[in-house]
Coordinates of C-alpha atoms and ligand atoms in Angstrom, one line a residue:
X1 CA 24.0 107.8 -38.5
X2 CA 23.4 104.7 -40.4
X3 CA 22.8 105.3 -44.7
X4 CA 20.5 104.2 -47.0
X5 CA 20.4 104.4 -51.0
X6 CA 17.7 104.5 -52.6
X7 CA 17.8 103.7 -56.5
X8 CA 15.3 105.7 -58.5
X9 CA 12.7 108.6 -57.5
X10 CA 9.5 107.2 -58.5
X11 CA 6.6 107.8 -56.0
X12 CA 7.6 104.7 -54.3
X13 CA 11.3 105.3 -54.0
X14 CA 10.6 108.9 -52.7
X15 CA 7.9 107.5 -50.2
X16 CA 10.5 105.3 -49.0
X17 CA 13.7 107.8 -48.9
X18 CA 11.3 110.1 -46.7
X19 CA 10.0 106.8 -44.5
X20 CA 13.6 106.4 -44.3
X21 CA 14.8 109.6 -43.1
X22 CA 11.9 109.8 -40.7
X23 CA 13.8 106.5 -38.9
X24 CA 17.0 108.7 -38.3
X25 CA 18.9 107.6 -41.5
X26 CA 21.4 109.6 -44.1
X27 CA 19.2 109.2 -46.9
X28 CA 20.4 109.4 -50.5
X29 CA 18.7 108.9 -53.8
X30 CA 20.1 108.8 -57.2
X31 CA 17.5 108.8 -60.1
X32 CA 18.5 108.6 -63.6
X33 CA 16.1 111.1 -65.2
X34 CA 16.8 114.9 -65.1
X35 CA 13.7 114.5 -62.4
X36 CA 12.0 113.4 -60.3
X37 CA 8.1 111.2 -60.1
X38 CA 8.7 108.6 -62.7
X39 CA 5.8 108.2 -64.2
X40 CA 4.5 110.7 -62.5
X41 CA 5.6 113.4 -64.2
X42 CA 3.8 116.5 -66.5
X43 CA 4.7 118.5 -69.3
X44 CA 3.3 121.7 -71.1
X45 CA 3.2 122.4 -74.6
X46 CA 2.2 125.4 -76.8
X47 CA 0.3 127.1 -73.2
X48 CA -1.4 123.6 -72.3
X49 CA -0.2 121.6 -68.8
X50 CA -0.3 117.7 -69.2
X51 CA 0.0 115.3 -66.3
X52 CA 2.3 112.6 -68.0
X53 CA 0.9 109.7 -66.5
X54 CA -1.2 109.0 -63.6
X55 CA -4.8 110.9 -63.8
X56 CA -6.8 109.1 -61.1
X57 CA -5.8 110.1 -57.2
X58 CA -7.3 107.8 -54.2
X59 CA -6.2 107.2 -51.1
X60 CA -4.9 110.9 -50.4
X61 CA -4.3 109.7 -46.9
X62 CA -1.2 107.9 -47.5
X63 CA 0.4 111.3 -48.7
X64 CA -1.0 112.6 -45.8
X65 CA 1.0 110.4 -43.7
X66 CA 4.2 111.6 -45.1
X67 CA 3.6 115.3 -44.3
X68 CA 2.7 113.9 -40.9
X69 CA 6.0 111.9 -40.4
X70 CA 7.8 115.4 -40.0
X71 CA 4.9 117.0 -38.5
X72 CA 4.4 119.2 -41.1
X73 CA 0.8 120.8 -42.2
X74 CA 0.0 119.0 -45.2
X75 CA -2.3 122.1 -46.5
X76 CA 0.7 124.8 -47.1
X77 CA 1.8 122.1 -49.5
X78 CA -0.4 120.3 -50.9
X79 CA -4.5 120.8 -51.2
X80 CA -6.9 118.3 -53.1
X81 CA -10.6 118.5 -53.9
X82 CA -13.1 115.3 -53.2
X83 CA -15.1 114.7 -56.4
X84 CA -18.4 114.6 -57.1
X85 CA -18.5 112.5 -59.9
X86 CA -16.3 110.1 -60.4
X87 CA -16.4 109.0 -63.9
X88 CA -19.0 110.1 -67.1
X89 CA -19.4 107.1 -69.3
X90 CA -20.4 106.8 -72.8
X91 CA -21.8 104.7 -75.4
X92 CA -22.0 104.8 -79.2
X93 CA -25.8 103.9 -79.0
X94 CA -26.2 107.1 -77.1
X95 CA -26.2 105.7 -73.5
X96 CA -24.8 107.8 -70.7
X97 CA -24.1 107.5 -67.1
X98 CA -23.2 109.7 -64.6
X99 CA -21.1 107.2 -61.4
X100 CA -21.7 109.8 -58.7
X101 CA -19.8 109.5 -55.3
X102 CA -22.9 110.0 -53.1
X103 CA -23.6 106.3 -52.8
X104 CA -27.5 106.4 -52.7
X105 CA -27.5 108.3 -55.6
X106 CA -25.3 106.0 -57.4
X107 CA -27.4 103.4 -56.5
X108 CA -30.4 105.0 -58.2
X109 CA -28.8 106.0 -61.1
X110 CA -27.2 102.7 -62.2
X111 CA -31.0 101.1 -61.4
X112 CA -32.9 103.7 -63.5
X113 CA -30.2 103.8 -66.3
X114 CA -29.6 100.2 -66.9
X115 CA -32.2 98.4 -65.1
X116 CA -30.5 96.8 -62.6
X117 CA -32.3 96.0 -59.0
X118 CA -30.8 98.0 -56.2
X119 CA -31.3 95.1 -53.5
X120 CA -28.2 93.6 -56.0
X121 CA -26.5 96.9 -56.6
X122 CA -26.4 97.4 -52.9
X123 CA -25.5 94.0 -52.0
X124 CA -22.4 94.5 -54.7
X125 CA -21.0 97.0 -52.9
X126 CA -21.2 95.2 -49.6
X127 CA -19.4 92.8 -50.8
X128 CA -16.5 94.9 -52.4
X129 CA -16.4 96.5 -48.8
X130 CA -15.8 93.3 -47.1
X131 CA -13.4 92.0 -49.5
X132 CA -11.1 95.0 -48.9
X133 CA -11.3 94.2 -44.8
X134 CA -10.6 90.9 -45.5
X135 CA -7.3 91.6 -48.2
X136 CA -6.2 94.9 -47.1
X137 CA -4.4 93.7 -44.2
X138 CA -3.1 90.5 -45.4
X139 CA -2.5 91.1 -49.4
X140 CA -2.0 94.9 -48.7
X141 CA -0.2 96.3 -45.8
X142 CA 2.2 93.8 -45.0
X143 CA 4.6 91.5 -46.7
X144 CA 3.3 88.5 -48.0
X145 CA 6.8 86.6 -48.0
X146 CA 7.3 86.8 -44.1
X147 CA 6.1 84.7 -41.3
X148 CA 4.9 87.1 -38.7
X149 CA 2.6 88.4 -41.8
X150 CA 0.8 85.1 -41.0
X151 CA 0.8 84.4 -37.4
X152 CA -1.1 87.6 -36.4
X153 CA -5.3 87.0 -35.8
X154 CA -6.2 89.7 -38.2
X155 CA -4.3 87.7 -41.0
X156 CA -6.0 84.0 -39.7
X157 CA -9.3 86.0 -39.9
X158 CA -9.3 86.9 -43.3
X159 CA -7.8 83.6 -44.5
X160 CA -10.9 81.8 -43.0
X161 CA -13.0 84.1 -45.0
X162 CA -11.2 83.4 -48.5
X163 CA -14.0 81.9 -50.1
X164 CA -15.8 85.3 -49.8
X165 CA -13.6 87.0 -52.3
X166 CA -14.2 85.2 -55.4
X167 CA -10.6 84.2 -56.0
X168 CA -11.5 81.4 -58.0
X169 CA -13.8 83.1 -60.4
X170 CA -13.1 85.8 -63.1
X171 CA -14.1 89.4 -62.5
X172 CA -16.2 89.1 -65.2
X173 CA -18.0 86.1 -63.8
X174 CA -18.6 87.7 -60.8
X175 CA -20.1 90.9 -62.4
X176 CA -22.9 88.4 -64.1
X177 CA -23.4 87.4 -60.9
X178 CA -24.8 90.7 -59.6
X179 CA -26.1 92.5 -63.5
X180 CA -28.2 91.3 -65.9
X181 CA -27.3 94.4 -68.1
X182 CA -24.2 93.7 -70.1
X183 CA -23.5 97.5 -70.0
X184 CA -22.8 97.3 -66.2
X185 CA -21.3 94.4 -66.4
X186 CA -18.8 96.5 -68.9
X187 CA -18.6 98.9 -65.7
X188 CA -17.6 96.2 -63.5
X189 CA -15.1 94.8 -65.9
X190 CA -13.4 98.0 -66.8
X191 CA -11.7 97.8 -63.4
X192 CA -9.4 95.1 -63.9
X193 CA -7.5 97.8 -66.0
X194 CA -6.8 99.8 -62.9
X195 CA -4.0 97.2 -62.2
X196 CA -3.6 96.3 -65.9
X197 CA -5.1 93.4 -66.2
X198 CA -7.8 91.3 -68.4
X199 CA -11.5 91.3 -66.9
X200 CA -12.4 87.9 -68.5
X201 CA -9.1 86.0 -66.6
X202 CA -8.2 88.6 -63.4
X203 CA -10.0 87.1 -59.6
X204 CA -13.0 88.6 -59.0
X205 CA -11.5 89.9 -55.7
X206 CA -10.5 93.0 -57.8
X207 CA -14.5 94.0 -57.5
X208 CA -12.7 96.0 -54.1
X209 CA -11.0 98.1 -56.7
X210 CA -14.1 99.8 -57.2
X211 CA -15.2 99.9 -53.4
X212 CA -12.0 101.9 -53.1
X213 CA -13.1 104.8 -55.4
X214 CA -16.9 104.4 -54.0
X215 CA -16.4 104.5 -50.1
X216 CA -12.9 106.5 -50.1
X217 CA -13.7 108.6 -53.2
X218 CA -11.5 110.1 -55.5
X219 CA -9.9 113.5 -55.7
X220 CA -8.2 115.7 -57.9
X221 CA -4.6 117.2 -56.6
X222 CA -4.7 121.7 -56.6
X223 CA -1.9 122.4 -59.6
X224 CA -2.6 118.5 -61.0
X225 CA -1.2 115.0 -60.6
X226 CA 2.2 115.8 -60.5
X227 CA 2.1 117.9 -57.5
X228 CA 1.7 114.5 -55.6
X229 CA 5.3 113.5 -56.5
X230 CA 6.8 116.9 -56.6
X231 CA 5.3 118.1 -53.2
X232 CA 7.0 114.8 -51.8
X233 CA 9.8 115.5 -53.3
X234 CA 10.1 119.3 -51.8
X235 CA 9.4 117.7 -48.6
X236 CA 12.3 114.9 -49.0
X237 CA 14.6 118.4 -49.7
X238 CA 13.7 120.2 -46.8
X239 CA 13.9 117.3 -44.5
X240 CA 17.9 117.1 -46.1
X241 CA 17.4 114.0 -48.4
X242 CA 19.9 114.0 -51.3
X243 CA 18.5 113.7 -54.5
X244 CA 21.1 113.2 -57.2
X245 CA 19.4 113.3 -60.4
X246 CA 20.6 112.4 -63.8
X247 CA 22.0 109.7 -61.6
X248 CA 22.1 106.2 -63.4
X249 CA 22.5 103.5 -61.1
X250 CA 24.8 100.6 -62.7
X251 CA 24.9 97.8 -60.3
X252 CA 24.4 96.9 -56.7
X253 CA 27.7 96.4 -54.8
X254 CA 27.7 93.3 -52.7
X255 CA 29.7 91.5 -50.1
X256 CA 29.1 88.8 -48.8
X257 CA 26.0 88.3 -49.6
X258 CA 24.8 91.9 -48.5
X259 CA 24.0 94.8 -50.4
X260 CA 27.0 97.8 -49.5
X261 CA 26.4 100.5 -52.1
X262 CA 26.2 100.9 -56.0
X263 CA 27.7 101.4 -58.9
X264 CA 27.2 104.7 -60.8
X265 CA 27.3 105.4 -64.7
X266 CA 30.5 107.1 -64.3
X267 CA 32.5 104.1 -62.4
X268 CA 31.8 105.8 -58.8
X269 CA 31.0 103.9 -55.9
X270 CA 28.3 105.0 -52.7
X271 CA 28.7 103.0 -49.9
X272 CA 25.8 102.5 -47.4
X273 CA 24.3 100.7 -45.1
X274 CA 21.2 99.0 -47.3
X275 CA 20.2 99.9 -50.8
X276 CA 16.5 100.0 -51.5
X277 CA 15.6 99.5 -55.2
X278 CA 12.6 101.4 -57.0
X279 CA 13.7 100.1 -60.4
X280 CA 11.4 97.7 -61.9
X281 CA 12.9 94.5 -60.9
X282 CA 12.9 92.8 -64.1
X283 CA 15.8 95.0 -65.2
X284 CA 17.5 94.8 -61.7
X285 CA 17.9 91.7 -62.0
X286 CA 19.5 91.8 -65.8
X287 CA 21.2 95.4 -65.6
X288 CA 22.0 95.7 -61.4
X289 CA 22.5 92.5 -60.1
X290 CA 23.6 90.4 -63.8
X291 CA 26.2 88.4 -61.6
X292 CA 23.4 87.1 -59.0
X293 CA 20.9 84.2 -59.8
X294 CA 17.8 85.7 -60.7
X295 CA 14.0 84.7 -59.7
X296 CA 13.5 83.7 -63.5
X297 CA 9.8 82.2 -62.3
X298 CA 8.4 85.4 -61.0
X299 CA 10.2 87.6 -63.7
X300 CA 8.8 85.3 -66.5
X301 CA 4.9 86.4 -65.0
X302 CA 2.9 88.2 -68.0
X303 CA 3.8 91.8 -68.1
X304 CA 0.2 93.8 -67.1
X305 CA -0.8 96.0 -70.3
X306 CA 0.5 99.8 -71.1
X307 CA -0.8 102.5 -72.6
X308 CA -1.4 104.3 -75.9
X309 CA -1.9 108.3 -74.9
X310 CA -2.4 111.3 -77.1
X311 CA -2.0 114.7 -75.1
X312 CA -4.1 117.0 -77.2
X313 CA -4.7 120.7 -76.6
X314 CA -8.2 121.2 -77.6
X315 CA -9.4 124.8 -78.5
X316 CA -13.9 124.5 -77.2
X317 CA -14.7 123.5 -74.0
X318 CA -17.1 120.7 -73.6
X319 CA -19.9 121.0 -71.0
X320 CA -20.9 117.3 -71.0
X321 CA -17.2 115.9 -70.5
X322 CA -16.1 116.1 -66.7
X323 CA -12.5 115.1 -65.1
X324 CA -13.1 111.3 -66.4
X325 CA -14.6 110.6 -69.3
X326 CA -14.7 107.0 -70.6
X327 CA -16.0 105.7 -74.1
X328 CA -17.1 102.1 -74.1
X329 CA -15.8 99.8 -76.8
X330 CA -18.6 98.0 -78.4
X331 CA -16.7 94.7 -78.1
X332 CA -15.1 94.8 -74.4
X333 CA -14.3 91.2 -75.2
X334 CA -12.3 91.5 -78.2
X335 CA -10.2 94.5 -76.8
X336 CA -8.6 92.3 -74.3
X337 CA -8.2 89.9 -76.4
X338 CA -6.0 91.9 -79.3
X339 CA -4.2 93.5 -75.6
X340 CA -3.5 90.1 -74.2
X341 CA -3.6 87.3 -77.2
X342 CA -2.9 89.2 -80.2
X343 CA -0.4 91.9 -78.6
X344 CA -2.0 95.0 -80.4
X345 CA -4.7 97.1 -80.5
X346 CA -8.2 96.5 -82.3
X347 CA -10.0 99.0 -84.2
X348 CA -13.1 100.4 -81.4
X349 CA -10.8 100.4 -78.1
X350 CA -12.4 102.1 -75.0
X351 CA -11.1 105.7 -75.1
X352 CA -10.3 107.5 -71.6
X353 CA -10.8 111.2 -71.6
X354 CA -9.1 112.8 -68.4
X355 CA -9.5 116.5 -68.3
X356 CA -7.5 118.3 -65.3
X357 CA -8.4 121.6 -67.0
X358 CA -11.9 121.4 -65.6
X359 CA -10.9 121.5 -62.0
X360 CA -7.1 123.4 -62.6
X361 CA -8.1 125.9 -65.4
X362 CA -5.0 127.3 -65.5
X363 CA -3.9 123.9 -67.2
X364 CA -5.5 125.5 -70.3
X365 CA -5.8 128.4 -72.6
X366 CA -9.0 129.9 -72.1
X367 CA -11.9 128.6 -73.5
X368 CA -9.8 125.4 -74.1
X369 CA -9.2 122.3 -72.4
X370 CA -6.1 119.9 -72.3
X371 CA -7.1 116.2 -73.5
X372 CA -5.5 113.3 -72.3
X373 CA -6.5 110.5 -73.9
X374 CA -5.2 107.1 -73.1
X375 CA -6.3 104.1 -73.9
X376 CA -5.1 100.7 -72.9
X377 CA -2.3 99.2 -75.0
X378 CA -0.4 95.6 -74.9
X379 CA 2.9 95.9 -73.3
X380 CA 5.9 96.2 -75.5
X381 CA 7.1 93.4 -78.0
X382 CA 8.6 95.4 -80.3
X383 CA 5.6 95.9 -82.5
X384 CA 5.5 98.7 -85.2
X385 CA 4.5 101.5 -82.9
X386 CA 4.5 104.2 -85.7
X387 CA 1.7 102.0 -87.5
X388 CA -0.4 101.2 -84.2
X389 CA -0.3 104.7 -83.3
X390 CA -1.2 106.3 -86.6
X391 CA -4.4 103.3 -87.3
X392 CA -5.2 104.0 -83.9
X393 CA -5.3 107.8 -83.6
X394 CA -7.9 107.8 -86.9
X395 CA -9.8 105.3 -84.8
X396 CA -10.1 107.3 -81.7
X397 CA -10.8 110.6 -83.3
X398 CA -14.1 108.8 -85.4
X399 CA -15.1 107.3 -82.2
X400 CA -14.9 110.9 -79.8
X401 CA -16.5 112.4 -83.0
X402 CA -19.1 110.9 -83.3
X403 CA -20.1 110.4 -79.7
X404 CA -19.4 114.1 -78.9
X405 CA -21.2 115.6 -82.6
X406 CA -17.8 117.3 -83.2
X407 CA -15.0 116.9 -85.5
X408 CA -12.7 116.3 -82.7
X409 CA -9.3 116.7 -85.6
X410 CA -10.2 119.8 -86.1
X411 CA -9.8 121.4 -82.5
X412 CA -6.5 120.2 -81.7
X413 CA -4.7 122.8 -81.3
X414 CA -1.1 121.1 -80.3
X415 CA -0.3 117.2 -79.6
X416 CA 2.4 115.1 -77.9
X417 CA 2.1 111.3 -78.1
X418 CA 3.4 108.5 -75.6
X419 CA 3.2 104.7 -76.4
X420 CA 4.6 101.7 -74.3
X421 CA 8.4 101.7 -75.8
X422 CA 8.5 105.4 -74.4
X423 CA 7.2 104.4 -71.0
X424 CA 9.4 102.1 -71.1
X425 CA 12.4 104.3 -72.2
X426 CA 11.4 106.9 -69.8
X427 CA 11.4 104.5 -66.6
X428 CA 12.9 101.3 -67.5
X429 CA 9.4 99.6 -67.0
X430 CA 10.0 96.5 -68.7
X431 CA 7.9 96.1 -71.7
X432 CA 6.7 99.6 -70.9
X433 CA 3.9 97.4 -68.5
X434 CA 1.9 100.3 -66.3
X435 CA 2.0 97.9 -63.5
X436 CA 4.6 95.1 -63.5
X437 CA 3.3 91.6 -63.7
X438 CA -0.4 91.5 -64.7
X439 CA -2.8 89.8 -62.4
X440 CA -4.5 87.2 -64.9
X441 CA -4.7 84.2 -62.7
X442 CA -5.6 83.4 -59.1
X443 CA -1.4 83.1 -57.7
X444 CA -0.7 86.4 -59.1
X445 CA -0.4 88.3 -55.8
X446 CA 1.7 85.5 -54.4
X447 CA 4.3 85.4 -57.1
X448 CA 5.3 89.5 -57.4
X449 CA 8.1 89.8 -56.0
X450 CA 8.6 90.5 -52.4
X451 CA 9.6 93.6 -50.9
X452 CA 12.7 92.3 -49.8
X453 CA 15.8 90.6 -51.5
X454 CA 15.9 86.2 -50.3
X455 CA 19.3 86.5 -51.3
X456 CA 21.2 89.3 -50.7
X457 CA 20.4 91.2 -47.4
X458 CA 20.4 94.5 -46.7
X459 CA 18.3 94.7 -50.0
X460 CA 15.1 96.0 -50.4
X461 CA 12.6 96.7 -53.3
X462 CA 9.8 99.2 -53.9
X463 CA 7.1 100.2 -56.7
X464 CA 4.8 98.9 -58.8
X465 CA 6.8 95.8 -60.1
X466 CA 6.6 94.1 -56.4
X467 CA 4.5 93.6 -53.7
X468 CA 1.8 94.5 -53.4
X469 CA 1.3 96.1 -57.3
X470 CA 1.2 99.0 -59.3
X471 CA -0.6 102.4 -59.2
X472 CA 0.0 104.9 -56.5
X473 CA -2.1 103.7 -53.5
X474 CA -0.1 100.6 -53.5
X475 CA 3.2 102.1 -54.5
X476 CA 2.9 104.2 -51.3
X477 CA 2.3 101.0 -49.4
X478 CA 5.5 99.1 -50.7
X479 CA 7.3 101.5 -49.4
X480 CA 5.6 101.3 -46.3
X481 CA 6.7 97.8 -46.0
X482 CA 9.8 98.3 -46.3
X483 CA 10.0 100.7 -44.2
X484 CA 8.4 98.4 -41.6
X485 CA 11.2 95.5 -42.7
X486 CA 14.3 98.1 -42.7
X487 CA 12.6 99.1 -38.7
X488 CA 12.6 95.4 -37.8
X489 CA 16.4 94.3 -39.2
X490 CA 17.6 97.5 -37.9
X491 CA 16.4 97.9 -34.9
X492 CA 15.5 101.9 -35.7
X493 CA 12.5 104.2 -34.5
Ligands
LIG501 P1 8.3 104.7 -61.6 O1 7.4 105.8 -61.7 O2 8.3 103.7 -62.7 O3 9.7 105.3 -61.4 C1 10.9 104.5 -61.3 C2 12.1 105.5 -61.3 O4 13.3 104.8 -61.2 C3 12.1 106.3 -62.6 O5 12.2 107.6 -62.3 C4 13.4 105.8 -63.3 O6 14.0 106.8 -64.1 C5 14.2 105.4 -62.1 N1 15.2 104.4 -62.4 C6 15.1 103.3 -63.1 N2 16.3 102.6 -63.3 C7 17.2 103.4 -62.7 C8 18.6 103.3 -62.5 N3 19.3 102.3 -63.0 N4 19.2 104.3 -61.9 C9 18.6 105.4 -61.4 N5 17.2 105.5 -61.5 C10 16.6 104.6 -62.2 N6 -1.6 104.9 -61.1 C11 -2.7 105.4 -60.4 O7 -2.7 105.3 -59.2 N7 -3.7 106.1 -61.0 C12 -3.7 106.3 -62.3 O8 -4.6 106.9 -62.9 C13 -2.7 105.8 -63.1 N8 -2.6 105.9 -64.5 C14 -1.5 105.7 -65.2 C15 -1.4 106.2 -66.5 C16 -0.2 106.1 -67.2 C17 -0.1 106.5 -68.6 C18 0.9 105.5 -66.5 C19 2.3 105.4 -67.2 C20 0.8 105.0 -65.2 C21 -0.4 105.1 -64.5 N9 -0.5 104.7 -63.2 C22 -1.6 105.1 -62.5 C23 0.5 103.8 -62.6 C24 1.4 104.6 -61.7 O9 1.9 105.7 -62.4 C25 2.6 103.7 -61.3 O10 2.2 102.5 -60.7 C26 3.5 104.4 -60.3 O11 3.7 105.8 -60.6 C27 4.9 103.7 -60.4 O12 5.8 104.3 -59.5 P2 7.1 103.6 -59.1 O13 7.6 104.2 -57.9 O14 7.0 102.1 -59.1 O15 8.1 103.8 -60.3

């Protein structure tokens, strides 16, 4: 039976040990923290659950299709809800809106609340629909750095149709294209940060990240986020996958000009037939493969921004709030330009309010709710965290109070605090960045990195640092790709 290694058990490096396994190979992972999921990963404090990182599920279907791989029933392991609202947004001037999933009612809403004509609305998110057929199978599901990838129909299709997708106009452009209400423009723009970027520089082909949450939905994992990775990751142990955790990864062995194996912490050696890489490949390439010539011009891309999060246990309940709660910045402008320019954080940033408690109560005490509140941060450059953190937290809480008619200090009932030189310490994440590289200008897509090695074969990489980009959706694909590359250069089911 042929082996593979895989370095790392982020969602990506455990979607592809399971991929792997599924084609008949010896799989083996080593992961450096005492667990498993990465980023995705929870903690619970003083009788409060927190999902560490990721609070937003789409695209269940692509879990699904590991369950499937083994023909297991995905229900005795893992059950999600659909949501009915998708996000509550507020104001400080006291506006509210309610994004519902049922599109006509979305529709209505966004018209009656901001003014906005639904012949525009509606021709909006016709639009996002057809730039997702257009990208999904080009920029998506294959690799981007192989030739076949180009010489299929679908692909020639969608390349014909390029000018549709507003590549060479900002996201923000495009949403003043559609709104005359600078509030839904706001809405528009907010979605660039779903791969980390800056609304007022990203394409405005990431308008389809919305279509995603409006024609898939989103959904809320039974027993929270981490229950994505960690059902995965039961499923990778009864399938016979060995996961060898507080497992740090050294270097990549090579001969030859293939990858054979790696390098532990402790000096051992694993041999194996390929090595597939979820580390972020900035440090790969400076920690795991220091002797090889590294691709300095897609490593130097700027790093996508991070996050600032306060885990609070909050001791009220609050009716109005739902499982996403997001309060507007007065000056969306200026917040990505102290995140991108001026590498810090200004004083109104847009606070995200994710509450699992409200559809997992048992993630609070009861009566009480568990508070994750994140909001976007620059990646790391060794500022003064301590500072940005404390300045910030003052902020937040006068903002929350004020909207909500609460004194928000008062209520919190226990706190843990994350901030980009953690996620980076936690995952190796270079510069803590959520999502690798951001995606500021129009080659973006084509300089992540691919997810294969040009140099050494036998090498693959996986996760949000490479093609095609961060977040969990597209995690799960990467590893799908490889997958599909490791099938093709070995010849396996
Ligand atoms: P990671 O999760 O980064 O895992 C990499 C793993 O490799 C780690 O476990 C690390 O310990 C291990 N490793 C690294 N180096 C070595 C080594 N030398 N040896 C052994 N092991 C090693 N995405 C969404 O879809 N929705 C969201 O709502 C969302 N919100 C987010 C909020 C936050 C606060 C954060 C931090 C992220 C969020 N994301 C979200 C992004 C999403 O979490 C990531 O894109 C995704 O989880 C990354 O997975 P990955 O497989 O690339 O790797």
């Amino acid at each position: 039976m042929p082996k593979a290694i895989v370095i790392g058990a982020g969602i990506a490096g455990i979607a592809a040990s399971l991929r792997l396994k599924a084609q008949g190979f010896e799989v083996e992972v080593h992961e450096a923290n005492p667990y498993t999921g990465g980023k995705l990963h929870a903690i619970s404090q003083d009788g409060y659950r927190f999902d560490l990182g990721p609070s937003l599920f789409t695209m269940p279907q692509f879990v699904e299709e590991l369950f499937a791989l083994f023909g297991e029933d995905i229900a005795t392991h893992f059950e999600y809800i659909q949501k009915e609202v998708i996000c509550n947004y507020f104001w400080s001037d006291g506006t509210t809106f309610s994004a519902k999933s049922d599109k006509q009612e979305y529709i209505e809403e966004l018209c009656t609340t901001f003014g906005e004509s639904p012949k525009k609305v509606t021709a909006f998110l016709n639009r996002n629909k057809k730039k997702y057929e257009l990208t999904a199978p080009l920029f998506l599901e294959n690799s981007l750095h192989k030739i076949h990838t180009y010489l299929n129909t679908n692909t020639l299709k969608s390349i014909a149709q390029l000018y549709k997708l507003h590549i060479f106009q900002s996201l923000d452009k495009t949403a003043k294209a559609y709104f005359k209400n600078t509030k839904t423009v706001q809405l528009v723009n907010r979605y660039a940060t779903y791969n980390g970027s800056n609304p007022y520089k990203t394409p405005g082909i990431m308008s389809l990240i919305p279509h995603l949450e409006q024609y898939y939905g989103t959904f809320f994992p039974k027993g929270g986020m981490h229950r994505i990775s960690q059902s995965l990751y039961e499923l990778g142990l009864r399938q016979n996958i060995s996961y060898h955790l507080n497992s740090k990864v050294n270097s990549i062995l090579t001969e030859k000009g293939r990858a054979v194996g790696i390098e532990l912490e402790n000096g051992e050696h694993r041999k194996a037939d390929l090595v597939i890489c979820n580390m972020d490949v900035f440090p790969t390439y400076k920690q795991l493969l220091a002797t090889h010539k590294a691709p300095e011009k897609t490593l130097a891309q700027e790093r996508s921004s991070s996050a600032l999060i306060f885990y609070w246990g909050i001791e009220k309940s609050f009716p109005n709030l739902d499982l996403h709660n997001i309060f507007f910045s007065d000056d969306y402008q200026n917040e990505f330009e102290y995140l991108f320019d001026k590498k810090s954080i200004c004083d109104d940033p847009t606070v995200y309010v994710n509450i699992s408690s409200k559809d997992n109560p048992e993630d609070a005490p009861k009566n009480c709710e568990n508070w994750f509140v994140m909001i976007n941060a620059p990646a790391h450059y060794n500022q003064d965290w301590n500072a940005l953190v404390q300045k910030t937290r003052v902020n937040i809480l006068r903002k929350l109070s004020k909207i909500l008619n609460t004194d928000i200090e008062a209520l919190i009932a226990t706190e843990y605090v994350l901030e980009p030189s953690g996620i980076e310490k936690n995952t190796s994440s270079y510069r803590g960045a959520l999502y690798g590289a951001a995606s500021n200008d129009t080659m973006a897509a084509f300089l992540r990195h691919p997810n294969f090695n040009k140099k050494i074969k036998n090498l693959y990489h996986c996760g949000g640092s490479v093609h095609p980009g961060g977040g969990i959706p597209l995690c799960m694909l990467s590893a799908k790709i490889v997958s599909d590359l490791v099938q093709h250069d070995f010849n396996t089911q």
